[in-house]
Short mmCIF file of C-alpha atoms in Angstrom, two decimals:
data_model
loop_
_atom_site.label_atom_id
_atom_site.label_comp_id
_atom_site.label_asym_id
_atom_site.label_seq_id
_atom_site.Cartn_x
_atom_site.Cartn_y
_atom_site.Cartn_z
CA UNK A 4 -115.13 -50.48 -134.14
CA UNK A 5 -116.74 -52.39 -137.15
CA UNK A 6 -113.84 -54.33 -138.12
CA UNK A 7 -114.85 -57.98 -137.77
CA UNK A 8 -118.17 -57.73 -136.92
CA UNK A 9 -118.56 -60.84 -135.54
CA UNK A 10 -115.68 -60.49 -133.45
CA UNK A 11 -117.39 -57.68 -132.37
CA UNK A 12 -120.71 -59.08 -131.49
CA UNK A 13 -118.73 -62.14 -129.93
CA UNK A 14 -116.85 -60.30 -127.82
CA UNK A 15 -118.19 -56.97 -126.35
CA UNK A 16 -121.79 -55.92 -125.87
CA UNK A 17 -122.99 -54.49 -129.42
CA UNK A 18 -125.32 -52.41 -127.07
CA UNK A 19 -122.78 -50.91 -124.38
CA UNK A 20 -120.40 -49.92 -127.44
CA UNK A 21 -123.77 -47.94 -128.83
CA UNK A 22 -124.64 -46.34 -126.02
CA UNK A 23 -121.04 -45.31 -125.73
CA UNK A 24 -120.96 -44.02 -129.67
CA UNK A 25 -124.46 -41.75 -129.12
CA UNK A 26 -123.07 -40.44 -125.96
CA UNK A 27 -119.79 -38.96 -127.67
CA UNK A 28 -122.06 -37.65 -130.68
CA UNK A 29 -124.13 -35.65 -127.42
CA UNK A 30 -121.09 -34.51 -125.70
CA UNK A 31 -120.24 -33.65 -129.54
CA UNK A 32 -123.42 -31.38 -130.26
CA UNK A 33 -124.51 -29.55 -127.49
CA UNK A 34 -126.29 -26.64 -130.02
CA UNK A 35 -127.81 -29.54 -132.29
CA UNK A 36 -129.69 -30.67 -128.80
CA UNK A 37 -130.44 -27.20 -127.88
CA UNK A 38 -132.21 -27.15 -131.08
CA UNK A 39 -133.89 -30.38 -131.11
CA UNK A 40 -135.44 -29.90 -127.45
CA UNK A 41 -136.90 -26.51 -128.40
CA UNK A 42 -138.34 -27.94 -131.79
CA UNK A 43 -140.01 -30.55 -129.51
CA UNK A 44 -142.48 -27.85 -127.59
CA UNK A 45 -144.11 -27.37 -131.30
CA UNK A 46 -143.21 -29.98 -133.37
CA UNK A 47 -144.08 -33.90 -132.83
CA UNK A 48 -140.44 -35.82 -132.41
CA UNK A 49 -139.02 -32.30 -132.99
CA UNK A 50 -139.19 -32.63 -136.77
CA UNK A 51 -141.46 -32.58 -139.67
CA UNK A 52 -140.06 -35.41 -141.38
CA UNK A 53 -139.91 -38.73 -140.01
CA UNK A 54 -136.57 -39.70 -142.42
CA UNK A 55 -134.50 -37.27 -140.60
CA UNK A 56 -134.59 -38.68 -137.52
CA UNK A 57 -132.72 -40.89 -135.16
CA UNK A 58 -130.90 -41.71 -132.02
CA UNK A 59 -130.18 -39.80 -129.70
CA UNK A 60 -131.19 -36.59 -132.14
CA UNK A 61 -130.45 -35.22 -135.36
CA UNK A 62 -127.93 -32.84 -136.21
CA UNK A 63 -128.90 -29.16 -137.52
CA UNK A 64 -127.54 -27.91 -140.32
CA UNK A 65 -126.82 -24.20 -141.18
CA UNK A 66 -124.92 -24.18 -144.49
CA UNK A 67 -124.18 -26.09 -147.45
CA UNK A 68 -121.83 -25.76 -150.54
CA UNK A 69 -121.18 -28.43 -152.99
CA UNK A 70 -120.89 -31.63 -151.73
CA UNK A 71 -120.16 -30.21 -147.81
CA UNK A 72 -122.75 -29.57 -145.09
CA UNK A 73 -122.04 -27.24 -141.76
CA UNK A 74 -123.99 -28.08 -138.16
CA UNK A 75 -125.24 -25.62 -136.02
CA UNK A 76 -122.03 -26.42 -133.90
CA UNK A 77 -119.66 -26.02 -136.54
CA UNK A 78 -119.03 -29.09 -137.77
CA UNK A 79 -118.63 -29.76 -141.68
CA UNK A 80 -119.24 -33.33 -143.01
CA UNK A 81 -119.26 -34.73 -146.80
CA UNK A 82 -122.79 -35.09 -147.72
CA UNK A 83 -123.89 -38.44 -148.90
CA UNK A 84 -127.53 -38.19 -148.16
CA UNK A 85 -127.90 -35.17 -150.91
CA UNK A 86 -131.16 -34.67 -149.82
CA UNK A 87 -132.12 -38.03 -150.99
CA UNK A 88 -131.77 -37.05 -154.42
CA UNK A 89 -133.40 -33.62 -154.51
CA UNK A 90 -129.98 -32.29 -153.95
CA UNK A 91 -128.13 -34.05 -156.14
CA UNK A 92 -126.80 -30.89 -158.25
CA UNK A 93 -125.13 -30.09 -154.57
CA UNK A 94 -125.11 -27.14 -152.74
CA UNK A 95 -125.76 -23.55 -153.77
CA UNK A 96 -125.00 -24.41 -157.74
CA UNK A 97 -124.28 -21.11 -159.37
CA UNK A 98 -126.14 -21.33 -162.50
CA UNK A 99 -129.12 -22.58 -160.09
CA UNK A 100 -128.93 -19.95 -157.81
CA UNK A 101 -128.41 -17.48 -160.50
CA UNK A 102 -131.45 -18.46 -162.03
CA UNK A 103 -133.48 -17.95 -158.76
CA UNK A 104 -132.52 -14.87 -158.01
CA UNK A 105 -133.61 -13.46 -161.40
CA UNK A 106 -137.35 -15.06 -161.07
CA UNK A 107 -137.36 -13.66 -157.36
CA UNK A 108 -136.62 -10.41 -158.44
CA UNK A 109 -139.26 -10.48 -160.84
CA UNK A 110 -142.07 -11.81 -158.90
CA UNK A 111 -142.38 -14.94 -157.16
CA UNK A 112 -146.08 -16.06 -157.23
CA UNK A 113 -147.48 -15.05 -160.30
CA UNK A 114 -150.52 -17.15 -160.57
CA UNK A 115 -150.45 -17.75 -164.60
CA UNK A 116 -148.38 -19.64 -167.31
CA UNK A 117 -144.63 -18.41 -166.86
CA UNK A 118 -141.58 -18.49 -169.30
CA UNK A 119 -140.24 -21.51 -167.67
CA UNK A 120 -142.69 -24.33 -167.49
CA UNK A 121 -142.51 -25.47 -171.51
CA UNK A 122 -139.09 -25.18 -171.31
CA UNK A 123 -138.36 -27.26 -168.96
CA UNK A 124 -141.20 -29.88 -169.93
CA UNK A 125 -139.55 -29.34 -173.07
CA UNK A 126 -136.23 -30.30 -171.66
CA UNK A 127 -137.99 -33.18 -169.55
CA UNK A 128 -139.02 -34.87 -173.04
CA UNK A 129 -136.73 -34.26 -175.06
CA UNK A 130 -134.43 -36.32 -172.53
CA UNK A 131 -136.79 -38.88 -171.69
CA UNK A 132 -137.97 -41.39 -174.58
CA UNK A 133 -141.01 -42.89 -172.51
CA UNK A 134 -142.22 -39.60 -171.62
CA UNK A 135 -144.32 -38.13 -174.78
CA UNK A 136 -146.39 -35.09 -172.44
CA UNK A 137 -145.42 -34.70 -169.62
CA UNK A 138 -147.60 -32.50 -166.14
CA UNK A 139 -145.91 -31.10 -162.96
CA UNK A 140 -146.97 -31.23 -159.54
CA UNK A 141 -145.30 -30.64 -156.18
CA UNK A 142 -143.74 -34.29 -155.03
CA UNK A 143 -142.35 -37.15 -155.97
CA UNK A 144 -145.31 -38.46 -153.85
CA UNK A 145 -147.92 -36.69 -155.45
CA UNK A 146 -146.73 -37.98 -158.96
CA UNK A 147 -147.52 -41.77 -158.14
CA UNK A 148 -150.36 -40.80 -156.70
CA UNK A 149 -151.11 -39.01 -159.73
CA UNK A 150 -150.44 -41.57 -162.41
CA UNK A 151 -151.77 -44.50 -160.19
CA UNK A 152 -155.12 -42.59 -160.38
CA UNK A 153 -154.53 -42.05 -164.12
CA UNK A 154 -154.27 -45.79 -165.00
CA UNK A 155 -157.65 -46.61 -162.78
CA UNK A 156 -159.63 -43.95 -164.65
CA UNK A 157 -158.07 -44.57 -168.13
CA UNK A 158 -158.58 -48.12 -167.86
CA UNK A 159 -161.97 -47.95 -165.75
CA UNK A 160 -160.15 -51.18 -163.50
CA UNK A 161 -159.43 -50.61 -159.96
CA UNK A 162 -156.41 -52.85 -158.65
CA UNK A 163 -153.03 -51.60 -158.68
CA UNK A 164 -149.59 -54.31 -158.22
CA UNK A 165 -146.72 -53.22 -156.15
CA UNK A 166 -143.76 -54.89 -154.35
CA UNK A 167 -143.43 -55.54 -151.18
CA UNK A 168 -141.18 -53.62 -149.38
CA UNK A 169 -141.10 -50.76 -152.52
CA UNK A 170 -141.17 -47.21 -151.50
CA UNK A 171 -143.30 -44.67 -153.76
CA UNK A 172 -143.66 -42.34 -151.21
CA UNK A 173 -144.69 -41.16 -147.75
CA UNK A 174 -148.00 -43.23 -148.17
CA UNK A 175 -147.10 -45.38 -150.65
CA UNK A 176 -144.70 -47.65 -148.70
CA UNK A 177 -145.07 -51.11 -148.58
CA UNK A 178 -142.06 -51.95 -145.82
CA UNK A 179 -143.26 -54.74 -143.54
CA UNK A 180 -146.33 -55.10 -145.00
CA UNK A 181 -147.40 -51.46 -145.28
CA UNK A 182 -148.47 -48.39 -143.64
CA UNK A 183 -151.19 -47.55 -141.56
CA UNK A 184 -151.24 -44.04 -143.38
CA UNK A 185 -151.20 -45.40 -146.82
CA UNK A 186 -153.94 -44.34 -149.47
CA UNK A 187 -156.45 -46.74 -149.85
CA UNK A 188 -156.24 -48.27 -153.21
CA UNK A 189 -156.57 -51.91 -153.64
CA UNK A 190 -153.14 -53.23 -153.94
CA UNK A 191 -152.11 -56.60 -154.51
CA UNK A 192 -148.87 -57.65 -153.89
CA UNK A 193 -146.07 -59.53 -155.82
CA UNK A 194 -141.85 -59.77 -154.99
CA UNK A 195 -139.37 -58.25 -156.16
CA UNK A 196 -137.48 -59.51 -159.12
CA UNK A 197 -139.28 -62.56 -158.80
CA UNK A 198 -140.57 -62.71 -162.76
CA UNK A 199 -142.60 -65.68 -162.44
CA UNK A 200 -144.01 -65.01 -159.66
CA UNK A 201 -145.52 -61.03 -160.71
CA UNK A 202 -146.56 -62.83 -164.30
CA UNK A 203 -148.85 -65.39 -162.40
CA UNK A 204 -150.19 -62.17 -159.76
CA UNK A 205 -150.71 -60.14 -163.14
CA UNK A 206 -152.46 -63.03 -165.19
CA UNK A 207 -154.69 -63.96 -162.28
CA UNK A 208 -155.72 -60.13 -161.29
CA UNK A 209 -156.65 -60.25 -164.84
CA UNK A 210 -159.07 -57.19 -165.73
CA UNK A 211 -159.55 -55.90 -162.47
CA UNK A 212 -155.77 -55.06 -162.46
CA UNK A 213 -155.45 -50.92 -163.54
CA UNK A 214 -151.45 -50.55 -163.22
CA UNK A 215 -148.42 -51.87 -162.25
CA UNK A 216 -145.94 -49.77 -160.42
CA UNK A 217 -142.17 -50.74 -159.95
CA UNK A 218 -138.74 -48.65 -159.57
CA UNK A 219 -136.74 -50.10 -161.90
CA UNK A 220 -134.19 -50.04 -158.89
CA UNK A 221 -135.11 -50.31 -155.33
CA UNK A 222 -134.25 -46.98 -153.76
CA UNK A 223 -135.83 -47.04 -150.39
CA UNK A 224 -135.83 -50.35 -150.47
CA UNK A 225 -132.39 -51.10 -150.73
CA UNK A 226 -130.45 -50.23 -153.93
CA UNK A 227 -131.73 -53.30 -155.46
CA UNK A 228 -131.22 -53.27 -159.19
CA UNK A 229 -133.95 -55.33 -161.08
CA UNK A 230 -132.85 -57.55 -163.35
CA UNK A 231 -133.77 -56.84 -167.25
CA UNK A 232 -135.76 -60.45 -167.63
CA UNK A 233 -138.46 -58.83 -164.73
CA UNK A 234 -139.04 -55.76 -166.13
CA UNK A 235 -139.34 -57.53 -169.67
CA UNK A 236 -141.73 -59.85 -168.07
CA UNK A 237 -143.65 -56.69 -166.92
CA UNK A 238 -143.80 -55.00 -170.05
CA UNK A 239 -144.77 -58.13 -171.87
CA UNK A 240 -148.10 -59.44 -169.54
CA UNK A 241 -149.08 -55.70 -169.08
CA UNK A 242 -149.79 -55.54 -172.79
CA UNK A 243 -151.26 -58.72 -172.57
CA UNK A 244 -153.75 -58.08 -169.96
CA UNK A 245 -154.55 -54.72 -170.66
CA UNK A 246 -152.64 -52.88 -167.56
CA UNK A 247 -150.60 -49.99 -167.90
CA UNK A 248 -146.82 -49.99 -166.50
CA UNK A 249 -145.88 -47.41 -164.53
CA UNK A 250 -141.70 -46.79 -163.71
CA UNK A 251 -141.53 -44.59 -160.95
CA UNK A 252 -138.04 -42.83 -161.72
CA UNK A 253 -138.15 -40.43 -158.79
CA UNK A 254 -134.97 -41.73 -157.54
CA UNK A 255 -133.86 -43.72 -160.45
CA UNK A 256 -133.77 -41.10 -163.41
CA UNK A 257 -130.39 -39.95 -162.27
CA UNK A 258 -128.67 -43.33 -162.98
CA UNK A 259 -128.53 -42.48 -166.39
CA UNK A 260 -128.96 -39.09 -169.09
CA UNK A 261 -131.76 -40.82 -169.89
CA UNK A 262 -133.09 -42.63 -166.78
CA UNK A 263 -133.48 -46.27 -166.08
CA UNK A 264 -136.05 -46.90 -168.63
CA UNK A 265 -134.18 -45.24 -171.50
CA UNK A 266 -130.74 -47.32 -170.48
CA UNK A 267 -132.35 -50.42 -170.45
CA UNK A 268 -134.53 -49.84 -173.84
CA UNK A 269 -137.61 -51.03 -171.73
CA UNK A 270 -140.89 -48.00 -171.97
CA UNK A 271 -143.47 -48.10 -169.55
CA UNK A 272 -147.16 -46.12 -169.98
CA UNK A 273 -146.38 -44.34 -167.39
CA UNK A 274 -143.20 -42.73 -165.92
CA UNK A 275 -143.14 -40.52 -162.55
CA UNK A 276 -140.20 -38.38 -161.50
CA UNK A 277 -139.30 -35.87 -158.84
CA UNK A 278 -136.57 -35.24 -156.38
CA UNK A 279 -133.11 -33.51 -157.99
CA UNK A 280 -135.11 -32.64 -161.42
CA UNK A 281 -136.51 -29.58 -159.53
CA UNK A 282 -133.22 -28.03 -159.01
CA UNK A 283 -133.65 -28.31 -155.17
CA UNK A 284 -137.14 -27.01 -155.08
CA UNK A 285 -140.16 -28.90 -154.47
CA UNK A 286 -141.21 -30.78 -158.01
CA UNK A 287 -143.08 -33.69 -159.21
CA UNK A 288 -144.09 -34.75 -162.54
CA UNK A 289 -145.97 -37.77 -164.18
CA UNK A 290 -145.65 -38.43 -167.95
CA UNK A 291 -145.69 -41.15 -170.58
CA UNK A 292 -147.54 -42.17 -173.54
CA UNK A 293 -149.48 -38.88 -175.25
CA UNK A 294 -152.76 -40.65 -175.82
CA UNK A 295 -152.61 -41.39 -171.99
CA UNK A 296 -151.64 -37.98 -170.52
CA UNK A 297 -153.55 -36.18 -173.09
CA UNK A 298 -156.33 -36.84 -171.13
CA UNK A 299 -155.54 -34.08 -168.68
CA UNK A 300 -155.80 -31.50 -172.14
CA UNK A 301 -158.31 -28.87 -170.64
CA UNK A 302 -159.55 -28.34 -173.92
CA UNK A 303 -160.90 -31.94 -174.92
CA UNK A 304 -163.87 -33.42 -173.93
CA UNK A 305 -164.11 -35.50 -170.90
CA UNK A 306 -160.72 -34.14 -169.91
CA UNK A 307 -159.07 -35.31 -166.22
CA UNK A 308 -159.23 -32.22 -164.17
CA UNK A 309 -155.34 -31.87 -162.31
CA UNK A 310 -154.99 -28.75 -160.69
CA UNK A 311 -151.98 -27.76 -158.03
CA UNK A 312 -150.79 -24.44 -156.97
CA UNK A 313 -147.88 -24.74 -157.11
CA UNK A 314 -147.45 -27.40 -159.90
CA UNK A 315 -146.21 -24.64 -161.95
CA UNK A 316 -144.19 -22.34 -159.69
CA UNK A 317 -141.68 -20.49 -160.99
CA UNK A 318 -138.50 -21.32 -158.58
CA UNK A 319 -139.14 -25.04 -159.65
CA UNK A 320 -139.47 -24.27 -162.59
CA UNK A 321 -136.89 -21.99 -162.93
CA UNK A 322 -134.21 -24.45 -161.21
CA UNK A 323 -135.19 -27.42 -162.84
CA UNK A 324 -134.81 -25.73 -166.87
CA UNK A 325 -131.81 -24.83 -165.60
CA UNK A 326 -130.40 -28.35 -163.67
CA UNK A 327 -131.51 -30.33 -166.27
CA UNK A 328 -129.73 -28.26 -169.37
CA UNK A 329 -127.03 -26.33 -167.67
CA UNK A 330 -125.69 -28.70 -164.97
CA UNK A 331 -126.69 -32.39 -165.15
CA UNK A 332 -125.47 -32.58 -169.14
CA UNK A 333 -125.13 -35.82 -170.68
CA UNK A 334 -120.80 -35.45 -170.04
CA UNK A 335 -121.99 -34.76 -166.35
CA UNK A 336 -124.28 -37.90 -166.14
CA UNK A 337 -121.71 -40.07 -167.03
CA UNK A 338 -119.13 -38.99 -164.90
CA UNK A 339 -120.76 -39.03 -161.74
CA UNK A 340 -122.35 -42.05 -162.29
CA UNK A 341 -119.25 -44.18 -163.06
CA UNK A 342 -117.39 -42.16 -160.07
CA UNK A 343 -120.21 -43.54 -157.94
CA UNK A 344 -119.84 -46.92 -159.99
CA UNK A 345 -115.59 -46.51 -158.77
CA UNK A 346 -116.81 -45.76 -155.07
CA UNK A 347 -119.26 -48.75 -154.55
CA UNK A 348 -116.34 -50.90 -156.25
CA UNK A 349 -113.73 -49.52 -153.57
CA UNK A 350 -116.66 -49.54 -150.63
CA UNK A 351 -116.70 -53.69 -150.94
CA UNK A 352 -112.71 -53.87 -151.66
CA UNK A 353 -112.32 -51.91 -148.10
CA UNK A 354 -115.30 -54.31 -146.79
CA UNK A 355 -113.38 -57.83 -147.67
CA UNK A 356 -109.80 -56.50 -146.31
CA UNK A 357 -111.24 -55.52 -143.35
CA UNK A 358 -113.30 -58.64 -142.64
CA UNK A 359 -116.36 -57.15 -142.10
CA UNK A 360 -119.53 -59.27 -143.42
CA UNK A 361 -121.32 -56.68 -145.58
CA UNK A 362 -121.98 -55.45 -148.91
CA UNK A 363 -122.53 -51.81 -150.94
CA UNK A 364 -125.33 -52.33 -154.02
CA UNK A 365 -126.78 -49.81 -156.58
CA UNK A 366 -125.43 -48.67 -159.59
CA UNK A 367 -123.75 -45.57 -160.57
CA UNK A 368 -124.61 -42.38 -158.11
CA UNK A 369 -127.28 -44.53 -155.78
CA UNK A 370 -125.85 -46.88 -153.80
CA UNK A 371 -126.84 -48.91 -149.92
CA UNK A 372 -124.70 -50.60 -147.30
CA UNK A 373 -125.99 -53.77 -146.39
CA UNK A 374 -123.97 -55.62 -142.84
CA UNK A 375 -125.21 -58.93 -144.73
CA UNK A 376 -123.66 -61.62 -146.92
CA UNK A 377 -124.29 -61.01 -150.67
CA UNK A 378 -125.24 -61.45 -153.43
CA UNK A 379 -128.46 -59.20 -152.57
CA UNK A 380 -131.21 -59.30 -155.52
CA UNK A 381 -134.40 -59.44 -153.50
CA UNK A 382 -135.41 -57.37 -150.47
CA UNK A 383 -135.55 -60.60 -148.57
CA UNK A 384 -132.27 -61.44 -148.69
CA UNK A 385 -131.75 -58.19 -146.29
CA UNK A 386 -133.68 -59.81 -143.40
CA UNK A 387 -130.63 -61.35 -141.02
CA UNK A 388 -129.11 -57.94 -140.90
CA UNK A 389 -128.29 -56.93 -137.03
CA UNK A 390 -129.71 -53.09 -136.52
CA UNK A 391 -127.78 -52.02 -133.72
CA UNK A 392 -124.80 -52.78 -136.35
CA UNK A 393 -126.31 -50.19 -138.67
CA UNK A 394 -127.31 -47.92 -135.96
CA UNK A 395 -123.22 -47.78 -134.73
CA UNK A 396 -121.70 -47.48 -138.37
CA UNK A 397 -124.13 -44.31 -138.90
CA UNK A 398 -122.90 -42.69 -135.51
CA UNK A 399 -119.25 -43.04 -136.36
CA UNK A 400 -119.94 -41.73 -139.80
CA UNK A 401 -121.46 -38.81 -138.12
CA UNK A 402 -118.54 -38.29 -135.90
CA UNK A 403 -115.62 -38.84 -138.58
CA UNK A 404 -117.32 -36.56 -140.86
CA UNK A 405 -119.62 -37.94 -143.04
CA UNK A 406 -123.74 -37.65 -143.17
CA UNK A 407 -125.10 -40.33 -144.11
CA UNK A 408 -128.61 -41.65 -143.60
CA UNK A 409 -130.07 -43.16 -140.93
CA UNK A 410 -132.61 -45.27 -142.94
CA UNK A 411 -135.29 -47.83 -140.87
CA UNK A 412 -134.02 -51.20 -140.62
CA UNK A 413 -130.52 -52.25 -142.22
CA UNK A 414 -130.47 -49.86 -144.97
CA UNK A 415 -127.96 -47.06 -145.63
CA UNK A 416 -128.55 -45.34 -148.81
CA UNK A 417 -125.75 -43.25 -149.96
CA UNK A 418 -125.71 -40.86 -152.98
CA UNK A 419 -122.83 -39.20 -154.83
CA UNK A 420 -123.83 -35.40 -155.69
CA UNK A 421 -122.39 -33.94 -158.95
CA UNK A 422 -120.31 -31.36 -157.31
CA UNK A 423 -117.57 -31.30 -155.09
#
């Protein structure tokens, strides 16, 4: 139905053929709607999470194993949301699941130090070359939060620079000019891979400006790479002014065995990850220089109190020593990121013969579907995109067999998990 888009759009109604689509993904998933209209008498929307929703209702999942997913009504699909990164190992990993039923058996909440947290902070630096000491906490989320609080107490400055339209979590978004939920810190704004342009913000912020924060490829916000001269330019007029530079590698530290900022030889002050590096349980962490996060040492002077629960639980903890040195190796890394690198390649081959105006962006295991002319390098570029185009292609995904996200907007990420 996508073929020629614009013969589409010329000559049926984009909206009829919809309607038509969600109706057969209804008639499709009669237990999936059971579910969703009973989660609706307790839960706003019928969900708990605004991500996984969409039109006319989500489907329910019972099961997963590698890189397959089963619905409440029996139907399997290939899984290229992978949790949006947090399952990225895939589904029930043995080694993983190993792992957690040992800690189980031996007490879940223990409320003190535990055999696994040094080991895998161990593991975290050791892989990492920005990140010197490393803390945990419970989200990707919570990590920006974290080290954006950090830099305005280390540097005693208050103003933090983001991009508009970057994502650093649930509020942390800067899409169309922000949310109405977002913390209140006083950002200022700059674009995307627009060097120049973040230089002048940076010089003219001057030493009211705390931190700069920047994926070093768009993940919410659509896949888009930065180029090496801007994050140069950002490590170069943060040491100049006095701000610190903070990566957030939630998403991005799986592009490469030693994330973005390792790959491209660039260190910020401050790096934040999350997602897949707790093994599929919840996990957050915030690291970087150790004169910076050796502030939060308990036993010095002065020191930043961080506490958290469960920053330390054991089933994160647990799963992530074991993801990060028994499945996601450095052999591992590089295969699924150039077999993500082969499928983005083949995803715009298929694109041109079939005529349809669009184009797949990322690198390696991350990549996002765009139903707009490339190149794509800024987040701009992403604004003549028809919805109702995105909204079909993700409905006949769903019914051929393949989850895929439903993202706001024009976006589709996609991500490759390591098993299949």
């Amino acid at each position: 139905m996508l073929q020629g888009t614009r013969d589409v759009r010329a000559n049926v109604s984009l909206a009829a053929v919809l309607d038509e689509a969600r109706q057969r993904f209804a008639d499709a998933n009669p237990n999936s709607l059971a579910r969703q209209n009973e989660a609706a008498a307790s839960l706003p929307g019928g969900n708990t999470r605004a991500v996984l929703w969409y039109r006319p209702f989500p489907v329910s999942f019972v099961s997963g194993e590698g890189c397959r997913v089963t619905d409440l009504d029996g139907h399997t699909y290939v899984d290229l949301v992978s949790e949006y990164s947090a399952g990225f190992y895939g589904h029930s990993d043995k080694a993983i699941s190993a792992a957690l039923v040992d800690v189980i058996q031996g007490g879940i909440m223990l409320g003190a130090p535990n055999r696994y947290e040094a080991r895998l902070a161990a593991a975290v630096v050791d892989r990492f070359p920005a990140i010197e000491r490393v803390r945990f906490c419970n989200s990707g989320t919570e990590a920006n939060i974290m080290a954006i609080s950090a830099a305005r107490a280390i540097t005693q400055r208050s103003k933090i620079l983001a991009f508009r339209e970057g994502y650093h979590g649930g509020v942390l978004t800067f899409a169309h000019g922000g949310s109405p939920l977002n913390l209140p810190f006083p950002f200022v704004f700059a674009d995307y891979n627009d060097s120049a342009g973040a230089v002048a913000v940076i010089k003219e912020q001057g030493d009211e400006l705390a931190a700069v924060i920047v994926e070093p490829m768009m993940g919410g916000g659509g896949c888009i790479p930065a180029t090496r001269e801007f994050l140069e330019a950002l490590r170069a007029v943060t040491k100049e002014t006095g701000a610190l530079l903070i990566f957030d590698e939630v998403m991005t530290s799986r592009l490469d065995y030693r994330a973005l900022h390792g790959a491209h030889g660039i260190f910020p002050d401050f790096v934040t990850l999350g997602k897949y590096i707790g093994g599929g349980a919840s996990f957050g962490a915030f690291g970087g220089r150790a004169d910076l996060v050796d502030r939060f040492d308990p036993a010095l002077p002065g020191a930043f109190s961080h506490g958290g629960t469960f920053n330390n639980n054991i089933l994160s903890m647990a799963a992530g020593f074991t993801g990060l040195t028994q499945v996601l190796t450095q052999e591992a890394s590089r295969a699924i990121n150039a077999r993500g690198d082969r499928l983005r390649e083949a995803m715009n081959v298929s694109l041109e013969r079939h005529g349809v105006e669009g184009i797949v962006i990322g690198r390696g295991s991350l990549m996002n579907l765009h139903f707009v002319r490339g190149p794509v390098d800024t987040p701009a570029r992403l604004d003549d995109a028809d919805p109702s185009v995105i909204a079909l292609w993700h409905i006949e995904m769903l019914l051929r067999g393949y989850y895929v996200t439903a993202r706001p907007r024009e976006r589709q990420l996609m991500f490759v998990s390591i098993r299949a």
